[in-house]
Amino acid sequence: PPRSTPQPSSAASDVYKRQVYANQLICKDCPHSSLREEPFLAINLQIKNKKSLQQCMESFVEGEMLQGNNAYHCEKCEKKVTTLKRVCIKKLPKHLIFVLKRFDIDYDTMQKFKVNGFCEFPMKLNMEAFTMEGLARRDKEKEKEKAMKEGRDLD
């Protein structure tokens, strides 16, 4: 009989399937958005210039605005639109692994160096703020605040 490719253990495979990133493209000039799911084993965090795990996670989900020459081409509108590109957590696992990026490169000398700054770890960390639902709730609250300042009503 033909040999099959070995599969990862079911326990490791189950853990991997339960942890899912959401790669989001949220158009600001039109009502469209895009979502791509991606399983993960650990969250890689930049710690340079960060004082806490909370700040590392805030930076992780911050994303970047694609605009001007770098704007996203919306397939539904068939034009370039200003878009927020970000990664967040779609499904939280029971256990979560953080990998701290403690090495960086000095581009002047082309040498690696270790980031030796202090990074605080809380005993508990509410991860809801870094999930797709938590960020959507935060975005909605910001939009309401902006509308109130402009004298508009969103309800």
PDB file of C-alpha atoms in Angstrom:
ATOM      1  CA  PRO A   1       0.000   0.000   0.000  1.00  0.00           C
ATOM      2  CA  PRO A   2       1.208   3.593  -0.650  1.00  0.00           C
ATOM      3  CA  ARG A   3       2.590   5.480   2.333  1.00  0.00           C
ATOM      4  CA  SER A   4       0.764   8.543   3.496  1.00  0.00           C
ATOM      5  CA  THR A   5       2.403  11.743   4.694  1.00  0.00           C
ATOM      6  CA  PRO A   6       2.699  11.762   8.494  1.00  0.00           C
ATOM      7  CA  GLN A   7       0.192  14.095  10.119  1.00  0.00           C
ATOM      8  CA  PRO A   8       0.836  16.175  13.255  1.00  0.00           C
ATOM      9  CA  SER A   9      -0.475  14.713  16.478  1.00  0.00           C
ATOM     10  CA  SER A  10      -4.167  15.367  16.930  1.00  0.00           C
ATOM     11  CA  ALA A  11      -3.589  17.339  20.161  1.00  0.00           C
ATOM     12  CA  ALA A  12      -1.174  19.757  18.461  1.00  0.00           C
ATOM     13  CA  SER A  13      -3.406  19.943  15.408  1.00  0.00           C
ATOM     14  CA  ASP A  14      -6.470  20.701  17.544  1.00  0.00           C
ATOM     15  CA  VAL A  15      -4.676  23.533  19.372  1.00  0.00           C
ATOM     16  CA  TYR A  16      -3.446  24.979  16.061  1.00  0.00           C
ATOM     17  CA  LYS A  17      -6.967  24.951  14.556  1.00  0.00           C
ATOM     18  CA  ARG A  18      -8.489  26.792  17.528  1.00  0.00           C
ATOM     19  CA  GLN A  19      -6.125  29.798  17.308  1.00  0.00           C
ATOM     20  CA  VAL A  20      -7.038  32.014  14.369  1.00  0.00           C
ATOM     21  CA  TYR A  21      -5.777  35.433  13.252  1.00  0.00           C
ATOM     22  CA  ALA A  22      -8.059  37.690  11.249  1.00  0.00           C
ATOM     23  CA  ASN A  23      -6.227  39.629   8.537  1.00  0.00           C
ATOM     24  CA  GLN A  24      -8.595  42.527   7.931  1.00  0.00           C
ATOM     25  CA  LEU A  25      -8.826  45.131   5.173  1.00  0.00           C
ATOM     26  CA  ILE A  26     -11.409  47.724   6.224  1.00  0.00           C
ATOM     27  CA  CYS A  27     -12.190  50.275   3.514  1.00  0.00           C
ATOM     28  CA  LYS A  28     -12.729  53.825   4.805  1.00  0.00           C
ATOM     29  CA  ASP A  29     -13.991  55.355   1.530  1.00  0.00           C
ATOM     30  CA  CYS A  30     -16.607  52.660   0.843  1.00  0.00           C
ATOM     31  CA  PRO A  31     -18.639  50.170   2.909  1.00  0.00           C
ATOM     32  CA  HIS A  32     -16.613  47.106   1.872  1.00  0.00           C
ATOM     33  CA  SER A  33     -14.132  45.003   3.802  1.00  0.00           C
ATOM     34  CA  SER A  34     -12.115  41.833   3.407  1.00  0.00           C
ATOM     35  CA  LEU A  35     -11.235  39.116   5.924  1.00  0.00           C
ATOM     36  CA  ARG A  36      -8.698  36.306   5.619  1.00  0.00           C
ATOM     37  CA  GLU A  37      -8.337  33.788   8.420  1.00  0.00           C
ATOM     38  CA  GLU A  38      -4.968  32.304   9.342  1.00  0.00           C
ATOM     39  CA  PRO A  39      -4.215  29.742  12.078  1.00  0.00           C
ATOM     40  CA  PHE A  40      -1.313  30.503  14.430  1.00  0.00           C
ATOM     41  CA  LEU A  41       0.683  28.820  17.162  1.00  0.00           C
ATOM     42  CA  ALA A  42       2.100  31.903  18.904  1.00  0.00           C
ATOM     43  CA  ILE A  43       1.873  35.694  18.767  1.00  0.00           C
ATOM     44  CA  ASN A  44       5.157  37.368  17.797  1.00  0.00           C
ATOM     45  CA  LEU A  45       5.491  40.734  19.533  1.00  0.00           C
ATOM     46  CA  GLN A  46       7.908  43.623  19.027  1.00  0.00           C
ATOM     47  CA  ILE A  47       9.116  44.800  22.441  1.00  0.00           C
ATOM     48  CA  LYS A  48      11.473  47.568  21.370  1.00  0.00           C
ATOM     49  CA  ASN A  49      10.283  50.853  22.990  1.00  0.00           C
ATOM     50  CA  LYS A  50       7.398  49.051  24.719  1.00  0.00           C
ATOM     51  CA  LYS A  51       7.030  49.052  28.498  1.00  0.00           C
ATOM     52  CA  SER A  52       4.420  46.307  28.884  1.00  0.00           C
ATOM     53  CA  LEU A  53       2.800  43.315  27.261  1.00  0.00           C
ATOM     54  CA  GLN A  54      -0.347  45.482  26.968  1.00  0.00           C
ATOM     55  CA  GLN A  55       1.568  48.029  24.834  1.00  0.00           C
ATOM     56  CA  CYS A  56       3.024  45.210  22.718  1.00  0.00           C
ATOM     57  CA  MET A  57      -0.464  43.862  22.003  1.00  0.00           C
ATOM     58  CA  GLU A  58      -1.841  47.350  21.253  1.00  0.00           C
ATOM     59  CA  SER A  59       0.938  47.818  18.711  1.00  0.00           C
ATOM     60  CA  PHE A  60       0.267  44.341  17.274  1.00  0.00           C
ATOM     61  CA  VAL A  61      -3.380  45.138  16.416  1.00  0.00           C
ATOM     62  CA  GLU A  62      -2.842  48.812  15.493  1.00  0.00           C
ATOM     63  CA  GLY A  63      -2.482  48.158  11.778  1.00  0.00           C
ATOM     64  CA  GLU A  64      -1.587  50.631   9.064  1.00  0.00           C
ATOM     65  CA  MET A  65      -3.577  52.977   6.862  1.00  0.00           C
ATOM     66  CA  LEU A  66      -3.141  52.291   3.142  1.00  0.00           C
ATOM     67  CA  GLN A  67      -3.671  55.569   1.293  1.00  0.00           C
ATOM     68  CA  GLY A  68      -2.415  57.701  -1.590  1.00  0.00           C
ATOM     69  CA  ASN A  69      -0.105  55.707  -3.879  1.00  0.00           C
ATOM     70  CA  ASN A  70      -0.294  52.811  -1.406  1.00  0.00           C
ATOM     71  CA  ALA A  71      -4.134  52.732  -1.324  1.00  0.00           C
ATOM     72  CA  TYR A  72      -5.948  49.405  -1.582  1.00  0.00           C
ATOM     73  CA  HIS A  73      -7.755  48.552  -4.821  1.00  0.00           C
ATOM     74  CA  CYS A  74     -11.320  47.645  -3.795  1.00  0.00           C
ATOM     75  CA  GLU A  75     -12.532  44.951  -6.187  1.00  0.00           C
ATOM     76  CA  LYS A  76     -16.185  45.787  -5.509  1.00  0.00           C
ATOM     77  CA  CYS A  77     -15.799  49.543  -6.159  1.00  0.00           C
ATOM     78  CA  GLU A  78     -13.157  48.963  -8.839  1.00  0.00           C
ATOM     79  CA  LYS A  79     -11.045  51.851  -7.544  1.00  0.00           C
ATOM     80  CA  LYS A  80      -8.324  52.633  -4.996  1.00  0.00           C
ATOM     81  CA  VAL A  81      -9.644  53.483  -1.544  1.00  0.00           C
ATOM     82  CA  THR A  82      -8.131  54.433   1.812  1.00  0.00           C
ATOM     83  CA  THR A  83      -8.072  51.212   3.821  1.00  0.00           C
ATOM     84  CA  LEU A  84      -7.088  50.063   7.316  1.00  0.00           C
ATOM     85  CA  LYS A  85      -4.981  46.906   7.138  1.00  0.00           C
ATOM     86  CA  ARG A  86      -4.621  45.083  10.456  1.00  0.00           C
ATOM     87  CA  VAL A  87      -4.234  41.717  12.128  1.00  0.00           C
ATOM     88  CA  CYS A  88      -6.241  40.747  15.184  1.00  0.00           C
ATOM     89  CA  ILE A  89      -7.338  37.574  16.923  1.00  0.00           C
ATOM     90  CA  LYS A  90     -10.485  35.921  15.652  1.00  0.00           C
ATOM     91  CA  LYS A  91     -10.513  32.882  17.948  1.00  0.00           C
ATOM     92  CA  LEU A  92      -8.796  32.953  21.318  1.00  0.00           C
ATOM     93  CA  PRO A  93      -7.248  29.696  22.497  1.00  0.00           C
ATOM     94  CA  LYS A  94      -7.384  28.323  26.012  1.00  0.00           C
ATOM     95  CA  HIS A  95      -3.600  28.802  26.266  1.00  0.00           C
ATOM     96  CA  LEU A  96      -1.646  31.488  24.438  1.00  0.00           C
ATOM     97  CA  ILE A  97       2.062  31.698  23.651  1.00  0.00           C
ATOM     98  CA  PHE A  98       3.793  35.075  23.220  1.00  0.00           C
ATOM     99  CA  VAL A  99       7.150  35.246  21.432  1.00  0.00           C
ATOM    100  CA  LEU A 100       9.024  38.423  22.292  1.00  0.00           C
ATOM    101  CA  LYS A 101      11.228  39.786  19.521  1.00  0.00           C
ATOM    102  CA  ARG A 102      14.229  40.710  21.661  1.00  0.00           C
ATOM    103  CA  PHE A 103      16.698  41.176  18.798  1.00  0.00           C
ATOM    104  CA  ASP A 104      16.870  43.986  16.255  1.00  0.00           C
ATOM    105  CA  ILE A 105      19.305  45.202  13.635  1.00  0.00           C
ATOM    106  CA  ASP A 106      21.250  48.454  13.476  1.00  0.00           C
ATOM    107  CA  TYR A 107      21.090  49.377   9.783  1.00  0.00           C
ATOM    108  CA  ASP A 108      24.040  51.784  10.091  1.00  0.00           C
ATOM    109  CA  THR A 109      26.417  49.029  11.238  1.00  0.00           C
ATOM    110  CA  MET A 110      24.388  46.059   9.919  1.00  0.00           C
ATOM    111  CA  GLN A 111      24.852  44.421  13.337  1.00  0.00           C
ATOM    112  CA  LYS A 112      22.257  42.587  15.395  1.00  0.00           C
ATOM    113  CA  PHE A 113      21.733  43.765  18.946  1.00  0.00           C
ATOM    114  CA  LYS A 114      19.676  42.584  21.884  1.00  0.00           C
ATOM    115  CA  VAL A 115      16.821  44.761  23.135  1.00  0.00           C
ATOM    116  CA  ASN A 116      17.435  44.934  26.889  1.00  0.00           C
ATOM    117  CA  GLY A 117      14.533  47.155  27.958  1.00  0.00           C
ATOM    118  CA  PHE A 118      12.130  46.283  30.755  1.00  0.00           C
ATOM    119  CA  CYS A 119       8.782  44.791  29.700  1.00  0.00           C
ATOM    120  CA  GLU A 120       6.072  44.365  32.328  1.00  0.00           C
ATOM    121  CA  PHE A 121       3.914  41.228  32.362  1.00  0.00           C
ATOM    122  CA  PRO A 122       0.585  41.425  34.192  1.00  0.00           C
ATOM    123  CA  MET A 123      -0.717  38.431  36.126  1.00  0.00           C
ATOM    124  CA  LYS A 124      -3.901  38.704  34.056  1.00  0.00           C
ATOM    125  CA  LEU A 125      -4.414  40.201  30.606  1.00  0.00           C
ATOM    126  CA  ASN A 126      -7.869  40.815  29.146  1.00  0.00           C
ATOM    127  CA  MET A 127      -7.438  39.738  25.511  1.00  0.00           C
ATOM    128  CA  GLU A 128     -10.938  40.848  24.426  1.00  0.00           C
ATOM    129  CA  ALA A 129      -9.590  44.244  23.313  1.00  0.00           C
ATOM    130  CA  PHE A 130      -7.329  42.499  20.766  1.00  0.00           C
ATOM    131  CA  THR A 131     -10.016  40.307  19.217  1.00  0.00           C
ATOM    132  CA  MET A 132     -11.999  41.036  16.078  1.00  0.00           C
ATOM    133  CA  GLU A 133     -15.133  41.670  18.173  1.00  0.00           C
ATOM    134  CA  GLY A 134     -13.302  43.898  20.665  1.00  0.00           C
ATOM    135  CA  LEU A 135     -11.749  46.025  17.919  1.00  0.00           C
ATOM    136  CA  ALA A 136     -15.083  46.306  16.085  1.00  0.00           C
ATOM    137  CA  ARG A 137     -16.707  47.526  19.314  1.00  0.00           C
ATOM    138  CA  ARG A 138     -13.880  50.045  19.866  1.00  0.00           C
ATOM    139  CA  ASP A 139     -14.131  51.289  16.248  1.00  0.00           C
ATOM    140  CA  LYS A 140     -17.894  51.754  16.614  1.00  0.00           C
ATOM    141  CA  GLU A 141     -17.432  53.735  19.854  1.00  0.00           C
ATOM    142  CA  LYS A 142     -14.817  55.966  18.182  1.00  0.00           C
ATOM    143  CA  GLU A 143     -17.171  56.568  15.246  1.00  0.00           C
ATOM    144  CA  LYS A 144     -19.988  57.535  17.648  1.00  0.00           C
ATOM    145  CA  GLU A 145     -17.676  59.950  19.501  1.00  0.00           C
ATOM    146  CA  LYS A 146     -16.579  61.492  16.205  1.00  0.00           C
ATOM    147  CA  ALA A 147     -20.200  61.846  15.058  1.00  0.00           C
ATOM    148  CA  MET A 148     -21.187  63.488  18.366  1.00  0.00           C
ATOM    149  CA  LYS A 149     -18.352  66.023  18.027  1.00  0.00           C
ATOM    150  CA  GLU A 150     -19.543  66.797  14.492  1.00  0.00           C
ATOM    151  CA  GLY A 151     -23.173  67.049  15.635  1.00  0.00           C
ATOM    152  CA  ARG A 152     -24.357  63.953  13.748  1.00  0.00           C
ATOM    153  CA  ASP A 153     -26.439  61.066  15.097  1.00  0.00           C
ATOM    154  CA  LEU A 154     -25.461  57.498  14.133  1.00  0.00           C
ATOM    155  CA  ASP A 155     -28.459  55.740  15.692  1.00  0.00           C
TER     156      ASP A 155
END
